[in-house]
Short mmCIF file of C-alpha atoms and ligand atoms in Angstrom, two decimals:
data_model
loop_
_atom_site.label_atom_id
_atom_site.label_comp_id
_atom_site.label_asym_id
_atom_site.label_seq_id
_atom_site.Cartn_x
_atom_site.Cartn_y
_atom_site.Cartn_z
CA UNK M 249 1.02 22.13 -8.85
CA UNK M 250 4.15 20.21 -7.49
CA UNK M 251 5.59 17.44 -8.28
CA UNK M 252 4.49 15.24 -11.86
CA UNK M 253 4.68 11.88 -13.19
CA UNK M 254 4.26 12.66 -17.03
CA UNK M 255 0.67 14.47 -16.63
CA UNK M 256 -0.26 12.58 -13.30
CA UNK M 257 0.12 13.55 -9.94
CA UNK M 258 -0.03 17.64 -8.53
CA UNK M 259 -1.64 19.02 -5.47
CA UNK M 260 -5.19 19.80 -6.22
CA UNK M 261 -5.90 21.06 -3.36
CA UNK M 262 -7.52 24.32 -0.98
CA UNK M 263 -5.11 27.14 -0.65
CA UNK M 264 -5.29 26.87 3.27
CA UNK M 265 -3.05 23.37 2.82
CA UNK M 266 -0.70 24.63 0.38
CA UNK M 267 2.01 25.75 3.40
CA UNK M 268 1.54 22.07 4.99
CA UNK M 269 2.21 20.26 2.04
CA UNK M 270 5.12 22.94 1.49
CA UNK M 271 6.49 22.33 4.84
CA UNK M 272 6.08 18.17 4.68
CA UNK M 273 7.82 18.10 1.36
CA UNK M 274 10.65 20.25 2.80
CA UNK M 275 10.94 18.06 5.92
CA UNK M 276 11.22 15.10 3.43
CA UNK M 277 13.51 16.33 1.65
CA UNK M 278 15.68 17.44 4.48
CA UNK M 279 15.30 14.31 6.04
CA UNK M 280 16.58 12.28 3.36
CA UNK M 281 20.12 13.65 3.55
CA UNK M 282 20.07 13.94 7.26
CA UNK M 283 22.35 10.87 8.52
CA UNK M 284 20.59 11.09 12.60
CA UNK M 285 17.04 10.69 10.96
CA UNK M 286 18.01 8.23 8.56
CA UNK M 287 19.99 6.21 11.16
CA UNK M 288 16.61 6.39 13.56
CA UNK M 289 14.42 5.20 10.85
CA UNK M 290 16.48 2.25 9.90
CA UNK M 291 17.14 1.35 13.94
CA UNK M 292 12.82 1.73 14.58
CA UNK M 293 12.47 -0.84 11.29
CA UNK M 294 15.20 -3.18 12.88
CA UNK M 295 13.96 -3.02 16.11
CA UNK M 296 10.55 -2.52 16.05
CA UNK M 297 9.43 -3.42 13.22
CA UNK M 298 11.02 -6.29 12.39
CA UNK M 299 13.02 -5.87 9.40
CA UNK M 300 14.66 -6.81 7.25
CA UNK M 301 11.69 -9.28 6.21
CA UNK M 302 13.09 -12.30 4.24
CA UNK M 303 12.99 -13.22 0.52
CA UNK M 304 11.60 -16.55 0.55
CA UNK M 305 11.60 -19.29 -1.92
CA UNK M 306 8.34 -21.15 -2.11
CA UNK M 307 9.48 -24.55 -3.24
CA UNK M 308 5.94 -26.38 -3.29
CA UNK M 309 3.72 -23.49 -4.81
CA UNK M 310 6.86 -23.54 -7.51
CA UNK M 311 6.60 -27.12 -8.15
CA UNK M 312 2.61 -26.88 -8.42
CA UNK M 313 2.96 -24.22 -11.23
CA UNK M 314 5.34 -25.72 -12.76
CA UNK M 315 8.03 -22.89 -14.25
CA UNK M 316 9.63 -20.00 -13.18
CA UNK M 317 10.92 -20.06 -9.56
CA UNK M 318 8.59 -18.30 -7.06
CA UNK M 319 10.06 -16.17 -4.17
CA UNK M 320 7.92 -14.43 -1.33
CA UNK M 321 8.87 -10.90 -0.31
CA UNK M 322 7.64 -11.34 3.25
CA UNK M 323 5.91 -8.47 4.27
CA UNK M 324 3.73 -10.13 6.53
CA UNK M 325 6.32 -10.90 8.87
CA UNK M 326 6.77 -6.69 9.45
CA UNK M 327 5.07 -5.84 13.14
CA UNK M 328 1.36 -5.51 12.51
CA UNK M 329 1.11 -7.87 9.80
CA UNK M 330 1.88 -5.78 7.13
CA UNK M 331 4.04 -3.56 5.11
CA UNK M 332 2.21 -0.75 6.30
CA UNK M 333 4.25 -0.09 9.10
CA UNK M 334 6.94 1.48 6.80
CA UNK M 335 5.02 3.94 5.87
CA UNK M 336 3.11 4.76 9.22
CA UNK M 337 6.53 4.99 11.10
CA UNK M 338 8.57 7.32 8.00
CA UNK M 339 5.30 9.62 8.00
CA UNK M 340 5.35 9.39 12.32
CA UNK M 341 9.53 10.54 12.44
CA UNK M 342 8.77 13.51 9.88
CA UNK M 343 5.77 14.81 12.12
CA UNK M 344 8.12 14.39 15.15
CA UNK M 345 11.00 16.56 12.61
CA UNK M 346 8.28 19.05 12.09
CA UNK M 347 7.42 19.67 15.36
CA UNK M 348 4.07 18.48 15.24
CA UNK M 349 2.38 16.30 18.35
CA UNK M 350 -0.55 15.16 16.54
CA UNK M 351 -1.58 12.25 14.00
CA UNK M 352 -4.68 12.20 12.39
CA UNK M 353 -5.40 9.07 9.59
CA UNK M 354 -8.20 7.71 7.82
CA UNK M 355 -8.72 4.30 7.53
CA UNK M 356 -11.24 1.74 5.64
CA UNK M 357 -10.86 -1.59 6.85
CA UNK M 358 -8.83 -0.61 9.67
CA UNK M 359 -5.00 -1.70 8.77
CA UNK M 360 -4.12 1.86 8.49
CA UNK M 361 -5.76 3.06 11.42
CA UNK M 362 -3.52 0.49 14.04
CA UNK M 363 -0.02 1.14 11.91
CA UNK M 364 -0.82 4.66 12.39
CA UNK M 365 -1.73 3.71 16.12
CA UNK M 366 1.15 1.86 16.77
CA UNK M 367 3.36 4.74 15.75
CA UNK M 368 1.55 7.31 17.39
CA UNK M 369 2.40 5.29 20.76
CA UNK M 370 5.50 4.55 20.12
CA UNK M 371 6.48 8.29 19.34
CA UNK M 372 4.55 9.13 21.86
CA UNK M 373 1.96 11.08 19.67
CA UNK M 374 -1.25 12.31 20.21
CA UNK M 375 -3.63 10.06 17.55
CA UNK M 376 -7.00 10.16 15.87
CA UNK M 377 -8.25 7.97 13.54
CA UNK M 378 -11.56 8.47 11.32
CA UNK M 379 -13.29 5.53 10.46
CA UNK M 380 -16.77 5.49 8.69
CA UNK M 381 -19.56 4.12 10.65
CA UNK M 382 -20.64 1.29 8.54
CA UNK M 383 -16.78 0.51 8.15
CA UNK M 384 -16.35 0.12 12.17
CA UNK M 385 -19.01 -2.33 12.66
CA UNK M 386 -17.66 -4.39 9.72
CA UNK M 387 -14.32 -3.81 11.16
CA UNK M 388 -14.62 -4.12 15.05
CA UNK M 389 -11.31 -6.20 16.09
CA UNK M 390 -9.42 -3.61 14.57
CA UNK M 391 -11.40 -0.51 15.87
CA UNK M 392 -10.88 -2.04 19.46
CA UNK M 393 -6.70 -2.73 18.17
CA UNK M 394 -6.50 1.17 17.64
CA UNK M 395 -8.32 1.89 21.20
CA UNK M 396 -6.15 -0.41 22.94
CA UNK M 397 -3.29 1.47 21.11
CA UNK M 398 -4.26 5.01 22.74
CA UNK M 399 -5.93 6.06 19.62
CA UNK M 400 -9.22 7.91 19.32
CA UNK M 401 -11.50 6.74 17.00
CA UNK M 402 -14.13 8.89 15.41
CA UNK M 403 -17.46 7.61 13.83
CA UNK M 404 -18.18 9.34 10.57
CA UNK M 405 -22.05 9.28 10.02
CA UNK M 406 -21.79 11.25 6.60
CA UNK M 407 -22.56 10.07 3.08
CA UNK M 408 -22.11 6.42 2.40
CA UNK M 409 -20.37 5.99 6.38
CA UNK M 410 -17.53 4.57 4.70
CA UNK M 411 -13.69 5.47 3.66
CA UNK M 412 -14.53 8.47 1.29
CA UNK M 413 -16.25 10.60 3.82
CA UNK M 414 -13.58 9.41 6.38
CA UNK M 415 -11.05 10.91 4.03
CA UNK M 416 -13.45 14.05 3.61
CA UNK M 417 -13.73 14.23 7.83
CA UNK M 418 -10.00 13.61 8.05
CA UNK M 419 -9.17 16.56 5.34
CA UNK M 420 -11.69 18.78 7.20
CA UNK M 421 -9.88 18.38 10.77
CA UNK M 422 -6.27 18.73 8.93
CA UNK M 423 -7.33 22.08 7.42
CA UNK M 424 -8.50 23.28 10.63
CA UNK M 425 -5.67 22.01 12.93
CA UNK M 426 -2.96 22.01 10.37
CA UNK M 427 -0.41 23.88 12.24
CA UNK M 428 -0.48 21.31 15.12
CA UNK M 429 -1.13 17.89 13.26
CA UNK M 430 0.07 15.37 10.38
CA UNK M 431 -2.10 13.97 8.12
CA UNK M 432 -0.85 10.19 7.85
CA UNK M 433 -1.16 8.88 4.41
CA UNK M 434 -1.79 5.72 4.28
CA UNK M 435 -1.09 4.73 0.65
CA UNK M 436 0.79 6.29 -2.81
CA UNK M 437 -1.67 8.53 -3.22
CA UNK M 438 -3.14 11.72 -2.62
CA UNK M 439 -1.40 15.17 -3.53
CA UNK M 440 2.50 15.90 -4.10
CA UNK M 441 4.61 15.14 -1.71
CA UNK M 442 2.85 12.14 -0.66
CA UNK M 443 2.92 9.57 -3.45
CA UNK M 444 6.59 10.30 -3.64
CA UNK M 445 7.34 10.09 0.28
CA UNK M 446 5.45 7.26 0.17
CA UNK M 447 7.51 5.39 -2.62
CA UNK M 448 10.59 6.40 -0.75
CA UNK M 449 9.38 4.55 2.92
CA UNK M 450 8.03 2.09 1.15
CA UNK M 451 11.03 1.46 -0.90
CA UNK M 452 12.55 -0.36 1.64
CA UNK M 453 10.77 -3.12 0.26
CA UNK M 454 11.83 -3.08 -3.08
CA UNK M 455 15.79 -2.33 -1.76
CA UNK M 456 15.72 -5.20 0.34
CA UNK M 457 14.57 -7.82 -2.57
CA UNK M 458 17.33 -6.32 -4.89
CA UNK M 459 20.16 -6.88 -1.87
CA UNK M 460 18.63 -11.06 -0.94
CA UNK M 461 17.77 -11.72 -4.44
CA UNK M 462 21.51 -11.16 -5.63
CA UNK M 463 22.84 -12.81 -2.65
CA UNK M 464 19.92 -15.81 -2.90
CA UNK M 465 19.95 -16.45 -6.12
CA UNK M 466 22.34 -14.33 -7.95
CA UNK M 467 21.09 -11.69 -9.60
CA UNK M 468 17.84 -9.70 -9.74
CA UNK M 469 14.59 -11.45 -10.48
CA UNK M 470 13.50 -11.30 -14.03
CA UNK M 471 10.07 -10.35 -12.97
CA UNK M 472 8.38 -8.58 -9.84
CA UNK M 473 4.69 -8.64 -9.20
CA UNK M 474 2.64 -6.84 -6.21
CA UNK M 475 -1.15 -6.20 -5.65
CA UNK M 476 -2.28 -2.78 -5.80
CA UNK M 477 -4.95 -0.78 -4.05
CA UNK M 478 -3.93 2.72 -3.62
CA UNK M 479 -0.28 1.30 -4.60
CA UNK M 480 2.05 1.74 -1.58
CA UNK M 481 3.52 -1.94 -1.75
CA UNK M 482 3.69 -2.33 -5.29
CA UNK M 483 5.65 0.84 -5.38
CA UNK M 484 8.27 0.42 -3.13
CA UNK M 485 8.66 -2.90 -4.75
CA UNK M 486 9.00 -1.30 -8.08
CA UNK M 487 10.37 1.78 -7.51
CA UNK M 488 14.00 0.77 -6.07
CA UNK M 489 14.27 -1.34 -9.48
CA UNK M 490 12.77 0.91 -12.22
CA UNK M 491 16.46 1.63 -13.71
CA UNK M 492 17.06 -2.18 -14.16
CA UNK M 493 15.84 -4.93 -16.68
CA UNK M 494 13.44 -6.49 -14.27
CA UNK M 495 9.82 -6.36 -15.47
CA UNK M 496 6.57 -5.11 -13.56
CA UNK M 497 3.27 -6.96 -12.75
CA UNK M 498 0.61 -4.59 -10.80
CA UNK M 499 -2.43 -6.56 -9.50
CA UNK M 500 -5.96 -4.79 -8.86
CA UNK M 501 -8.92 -6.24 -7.43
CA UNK M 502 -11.57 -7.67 -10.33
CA UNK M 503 -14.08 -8.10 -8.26
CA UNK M 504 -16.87 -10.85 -8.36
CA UNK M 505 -18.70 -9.80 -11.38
CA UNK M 506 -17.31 -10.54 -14.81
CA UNK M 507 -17.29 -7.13 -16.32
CA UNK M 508 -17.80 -5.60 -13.59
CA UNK M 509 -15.30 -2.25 -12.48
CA UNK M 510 -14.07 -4.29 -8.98
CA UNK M 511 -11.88 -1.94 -7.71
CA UNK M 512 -9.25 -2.01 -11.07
CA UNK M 513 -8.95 1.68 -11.57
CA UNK M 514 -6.03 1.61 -14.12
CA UNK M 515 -7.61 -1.72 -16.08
CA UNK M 516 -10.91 -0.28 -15.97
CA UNK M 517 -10.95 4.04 -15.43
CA UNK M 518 -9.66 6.66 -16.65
CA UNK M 519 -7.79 9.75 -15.93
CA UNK M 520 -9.66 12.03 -13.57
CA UNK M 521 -8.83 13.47 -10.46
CA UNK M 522 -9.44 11.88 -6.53
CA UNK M 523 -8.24 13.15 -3.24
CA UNK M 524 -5.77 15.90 -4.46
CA UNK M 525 -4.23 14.32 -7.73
CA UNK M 526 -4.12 13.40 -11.15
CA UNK M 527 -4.27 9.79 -11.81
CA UNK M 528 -6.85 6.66 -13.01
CA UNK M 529 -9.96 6.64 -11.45
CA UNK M 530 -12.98 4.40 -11.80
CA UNK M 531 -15.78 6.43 -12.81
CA UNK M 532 -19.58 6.22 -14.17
CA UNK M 533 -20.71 7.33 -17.45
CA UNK M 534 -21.72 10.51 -15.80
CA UNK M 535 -17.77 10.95 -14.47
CA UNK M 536 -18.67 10.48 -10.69
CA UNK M 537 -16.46 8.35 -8.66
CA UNK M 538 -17.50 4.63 -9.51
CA UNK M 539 -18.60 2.23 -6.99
CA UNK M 540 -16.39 -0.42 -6.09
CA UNK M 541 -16.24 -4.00 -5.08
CA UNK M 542 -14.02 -6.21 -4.03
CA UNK M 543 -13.57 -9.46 -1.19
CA UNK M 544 -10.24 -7.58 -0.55
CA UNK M 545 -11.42 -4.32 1.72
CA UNK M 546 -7.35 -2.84 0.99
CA UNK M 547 -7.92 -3.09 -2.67
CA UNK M 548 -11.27 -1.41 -2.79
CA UNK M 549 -10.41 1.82 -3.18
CA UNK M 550 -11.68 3.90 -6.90
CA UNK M 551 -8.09 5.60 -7.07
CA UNK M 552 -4.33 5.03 -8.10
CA UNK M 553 -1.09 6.15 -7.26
CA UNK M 554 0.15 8.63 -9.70
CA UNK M 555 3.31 6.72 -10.27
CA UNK M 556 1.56 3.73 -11.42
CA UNK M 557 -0.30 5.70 -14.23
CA UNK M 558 2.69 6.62 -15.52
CA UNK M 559 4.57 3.50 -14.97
CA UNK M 560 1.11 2.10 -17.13
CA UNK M 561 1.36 4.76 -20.31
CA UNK M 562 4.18 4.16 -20.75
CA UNK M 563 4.30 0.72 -20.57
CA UNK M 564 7.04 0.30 -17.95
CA UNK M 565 4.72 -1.91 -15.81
CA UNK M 566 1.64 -3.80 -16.53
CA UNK M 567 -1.48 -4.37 -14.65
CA UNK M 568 -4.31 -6.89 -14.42
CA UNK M 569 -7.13 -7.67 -12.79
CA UNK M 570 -7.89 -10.77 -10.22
CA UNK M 571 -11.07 -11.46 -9.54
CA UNK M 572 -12.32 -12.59 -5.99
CA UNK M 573 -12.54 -16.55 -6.57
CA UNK M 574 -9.31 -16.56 -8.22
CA UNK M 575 -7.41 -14.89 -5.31
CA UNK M 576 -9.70 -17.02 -2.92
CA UNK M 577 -8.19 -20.01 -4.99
CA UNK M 578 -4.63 -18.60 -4.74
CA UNK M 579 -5.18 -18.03 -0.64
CA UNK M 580 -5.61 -21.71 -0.02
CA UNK M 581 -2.49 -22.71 -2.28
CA UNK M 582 -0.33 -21.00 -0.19
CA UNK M 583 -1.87 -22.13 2.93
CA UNK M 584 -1.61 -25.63 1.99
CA UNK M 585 1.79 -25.71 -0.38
CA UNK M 586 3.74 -23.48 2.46
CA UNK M 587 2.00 -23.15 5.57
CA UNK M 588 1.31 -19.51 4.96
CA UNK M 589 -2.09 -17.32 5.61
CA UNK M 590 -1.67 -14.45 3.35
CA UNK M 591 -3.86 -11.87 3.40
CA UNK M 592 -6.46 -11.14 0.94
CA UNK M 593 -4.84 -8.26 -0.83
CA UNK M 594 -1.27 -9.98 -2.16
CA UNK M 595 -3.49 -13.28 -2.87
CA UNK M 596 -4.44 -11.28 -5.97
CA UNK M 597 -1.08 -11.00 -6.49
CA UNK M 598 -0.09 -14.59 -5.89
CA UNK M 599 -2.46 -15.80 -8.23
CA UNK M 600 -0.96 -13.38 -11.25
CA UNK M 601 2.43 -14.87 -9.99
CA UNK M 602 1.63 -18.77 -10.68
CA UNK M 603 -0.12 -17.67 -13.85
CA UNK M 604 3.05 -15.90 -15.07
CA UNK M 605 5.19 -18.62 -14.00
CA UNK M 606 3.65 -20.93 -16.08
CA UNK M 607 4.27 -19.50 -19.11
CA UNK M 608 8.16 -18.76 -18.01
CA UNK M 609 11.17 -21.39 -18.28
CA UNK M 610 12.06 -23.06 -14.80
CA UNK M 611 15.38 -20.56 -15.30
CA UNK M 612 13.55 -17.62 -14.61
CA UNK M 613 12.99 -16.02 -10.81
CA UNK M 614 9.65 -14.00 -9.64
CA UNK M 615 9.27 -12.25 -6.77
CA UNK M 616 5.82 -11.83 -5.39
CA UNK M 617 5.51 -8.73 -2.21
CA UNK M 618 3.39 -10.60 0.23
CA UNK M 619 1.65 -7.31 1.43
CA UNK M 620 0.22 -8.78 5.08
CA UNK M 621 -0.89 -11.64 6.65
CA UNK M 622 -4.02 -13.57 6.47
CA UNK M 623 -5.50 -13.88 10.38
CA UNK M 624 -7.79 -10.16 9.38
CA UNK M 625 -9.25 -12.27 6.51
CA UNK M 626 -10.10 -16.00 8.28
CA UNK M 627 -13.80 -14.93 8.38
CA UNK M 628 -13.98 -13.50 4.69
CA UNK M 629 -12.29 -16.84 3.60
CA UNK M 630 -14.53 -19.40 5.78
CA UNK M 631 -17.53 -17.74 4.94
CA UNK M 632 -16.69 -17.48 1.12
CA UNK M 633 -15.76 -21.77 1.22
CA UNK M 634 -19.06 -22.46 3.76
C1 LIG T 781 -3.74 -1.81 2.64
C2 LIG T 781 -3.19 -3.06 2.07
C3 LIG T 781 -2.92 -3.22 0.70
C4 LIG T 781 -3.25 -2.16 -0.32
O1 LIG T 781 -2.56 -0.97 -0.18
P1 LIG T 781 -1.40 -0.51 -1.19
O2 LIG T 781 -1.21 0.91 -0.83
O3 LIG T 781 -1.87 -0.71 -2.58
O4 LIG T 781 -0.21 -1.34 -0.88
C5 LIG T 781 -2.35 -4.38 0.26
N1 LIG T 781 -2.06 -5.39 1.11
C6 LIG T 781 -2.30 -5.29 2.43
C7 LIG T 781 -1.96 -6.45 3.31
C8 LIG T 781 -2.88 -4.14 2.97
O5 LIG T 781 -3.12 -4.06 4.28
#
C-alpha cells in the first residue's frame, strides 16, 4: 500500500498504475542523492524561477495587530505568481529522469495547469492539461495562459464539468498512456509517492524560512502558519521544521455559510478515502464526497494531504477555518498596510496570522507562506466589495 503517515496515506489505486507509481517513487528516490539532478533543480529555481523568495517583515500589518512580529514568506514573488512552480518544475526534471516526453495535469482554477505549462516548455515537453468545462469559462485568462504556453487543453463535459471529473479524465489518459507520460500532481495529495515528493519540492519553502529567519531575526520563528487546500504550501513550510520547537497553524477555507462544510476537510470531515489515499475528506451523511464552497477556487478542494492528517491526530499542527469575508477583510489589509495583492488562498492564512498575533507578546516572530499573488483574484475581490 506504500508509504503511511500513521493510518493515512497508501496507493489505492488500479493494478495497471502500480509499476508507474513504482517507477516515480524510484526516480525520486534516486534523484534525491544524485548531485547533477539536484544541482539542475536548484540552478532552474535560481534562474527561472526566481528563488530564493524573501522573508519579509511586514512592519505596518504588525503594528495594526498589535503583537507578535509578522514576516511574509514570499511566494508570490516565484515565476507564475506562485509557489506552485516548485512543484511543477521537481515533478517536470523526474519525467525528463524517467524518460518520459509527456505531461499530462489537471487543473481547477487554472494555476496548476500554466506551472505545469510553463515547465512543459521549458523542458521542452509535450503537455496536456484537463480542465472541466464549466471551470474554463470561469477561468478563461488562464486557459488562454496555458495555450499561449504550447499546452493543449481538453474540455471535460462529464459529471459536474469541474475539477473531479478532470482528475477522473486525467487518471483515465495516464492509465492508458502510462508508459509514455507523467501525471503532474499538483498538490500533497493523491497516492504514495506523491504527497511525499511533493513535501520534498515544496520544502524548499520551508528550508529557505529556517536559513532568513535565523539570519533576519535570529532564530526560528516561534510560530508558522500557511493556508491549505490540497496542502502543498503548508507542507513544505512545515515539513523542513517538524523536528524543531516551532508551532503549526494550517488554514482551510470556511466558506460563506456559518456552519457550513466550505472546503475545511480536516475541521469539518472525516477519514475516508479521495483520489488514491487515506486522509480527511468532507463527506455527506450518506459518505459521498461533500460539496464544497469557497471564494478561494485553490482551497476548494473536499480532500487533504495525508501528512496533514497526521500532523492533526496527533496534534503536531493545528488547523482552522477562515471564512470568505474574513480573508476578504485580511486581502485589503495587506494591500493597504504593505502595498501587497495577495492572492485569495494565503489571505485565509493572513487573517489566522493577525489573529494569532494578537494574543502573542511583541517578542514573538510568525511567519505567514504567502502562497501567490493577488492579480487572478482582482475580479473576485471587486465584485465581492461592489
Ligand atoms: C493552488 C493554490 C493554493 C492551494 O494549494 P496547496 O496545495 O494547499 O498549497 C494556495 N495558494 C495558492 C496561491 C494557490 O495557487
Amino acid at each position: 500500500m506504500g508509504r503511511r503517515f500513521g493510518p493515512y496515506g497508501g496507493a489505492y489505486v488500479p493494478e495497471t498504475l502500480v509499476p508507474a507509481l513504482e517507477e516515480l517513487d524510484r526516480a525520486w528516490q534516486s534523484s534525491r542523492h544524485d548531485r547533477a539532478f539536484r544541482t539542475e533543480l536548484d540552478r532552474m529555481s535560481r534562474t527561472l524561477g526566481g528563488r530564493p523568495t524573501p522573508l519579509y517583515f511586514a512592519r505596518n500589518l504588525t503594528r495594526r495587530a498589535g503583537g507578535a512580529e509578522i514576516w511574509l514568506k514570499r511566494e508570490d514573488l516565484v515565476h507564475g505568481g506562485a509557489h506552485k512552480f516548485n512543484n511543477a518544475l521537481g515533478q517536470g526534471l523526474l519525467a525528463r529522469r524517467m524518460g518520459k516526453p509527456r505531461l499530462i495535469a489537471e487543473t481547477g482554477a487554472g494555476q496548476h495547469g500554466v506551472a505545469t505549462a510553463m515547465i512543459g516548455a521549458a523542458l521542452g515537453l509535450e503537455t496536456e492539461v484537463y480542465m472541466g468545462e464549466v471551470d474554463m469559462e470561469r477561468q478563461r485568462p488562464n486557459v488562454d495562459r496555458m495555450r499561449l504556453l504550447g499546452a493543449k487543453v481538453h474540455p471535460v463535459r462529464t459529471g459536474s464539468r469541474t475539477l473531479k471529473d478532470a482528475i477522473n479524465a486525467a487518471l483515465r489518459d495516464w492509465i492508458a498512456n502510462v508508459r509514455t507520460t507523467h501525471y503532474l500532481l499538483g498538490s500533497a495529495v493523491g497516492p504514495h509517492p506523491f504527497p511525499s515528493l511533493v513535501a520534498d519540492f515544496q520544502g524548499v519553502i520551508g528550508r529557505e524560512i529556517r536559513r532568513q529567519s535565523v539570519r533576519s531575526f535570529g532564530r526560528l520563528p516561534d510560530l508558522a502558519v500557511a493556508c491549505v487546500g490540497g496542502g502543498s504550501n503548508a507542507i513544505g513550510t512545515f515539513h523542513p521544521l517538524l523536528h524543531t520547537k516551532v508551532a503549526f497553524l494550517g488554514v482551510e477555507a470556511g466558506g460563506s455559510r456559518s456552519g457550513g462544510v466550505g472546503a475545511a476537510s480536516l475541521s469539518r470531515g472525516k477519514p475516508g478515502i479521495l483520489h488514491g489515499s487515506f486522509s480527511y475528506v468532507l463527506q455527506d451523511r450518506d459518505g459521498q464526497v461533500a460539496d464544497t464552497e469557497s471564494i478561494s477556487a485553490g482551497l476548494d478542494y473536499p480532500g487533504v494531504g495525508p501528512e496533514h492528517a497526521w500532523l492533526h491526530d496527533r496534534g503536531r499542527a493545528r488547523y482552522i477555518a477562515v471564512r470568505d469575508r474574513d480573508a476578504l477583510r485580511a486581502f485589503h489589509w495587506l494591500a493597504e498596510e504593505e502595498g501587497i495583492l495577495p492572492a485569495l488562498e494565503p489571505s485565509h492564512a493572513i487573517f489566522a496570522a493577525v489573529g494569532e498575533a494578537r494574543t502573542r507578546p511583541s517578542s514573538d516572530r510568525i511567519v505567514v507562506t504567502l502562497s501567490g499573488r493577488g492579480d487572478k483574484d482582482l475580479g473576485v475581490v471587486l465584485g465581492a466589495s461592489g
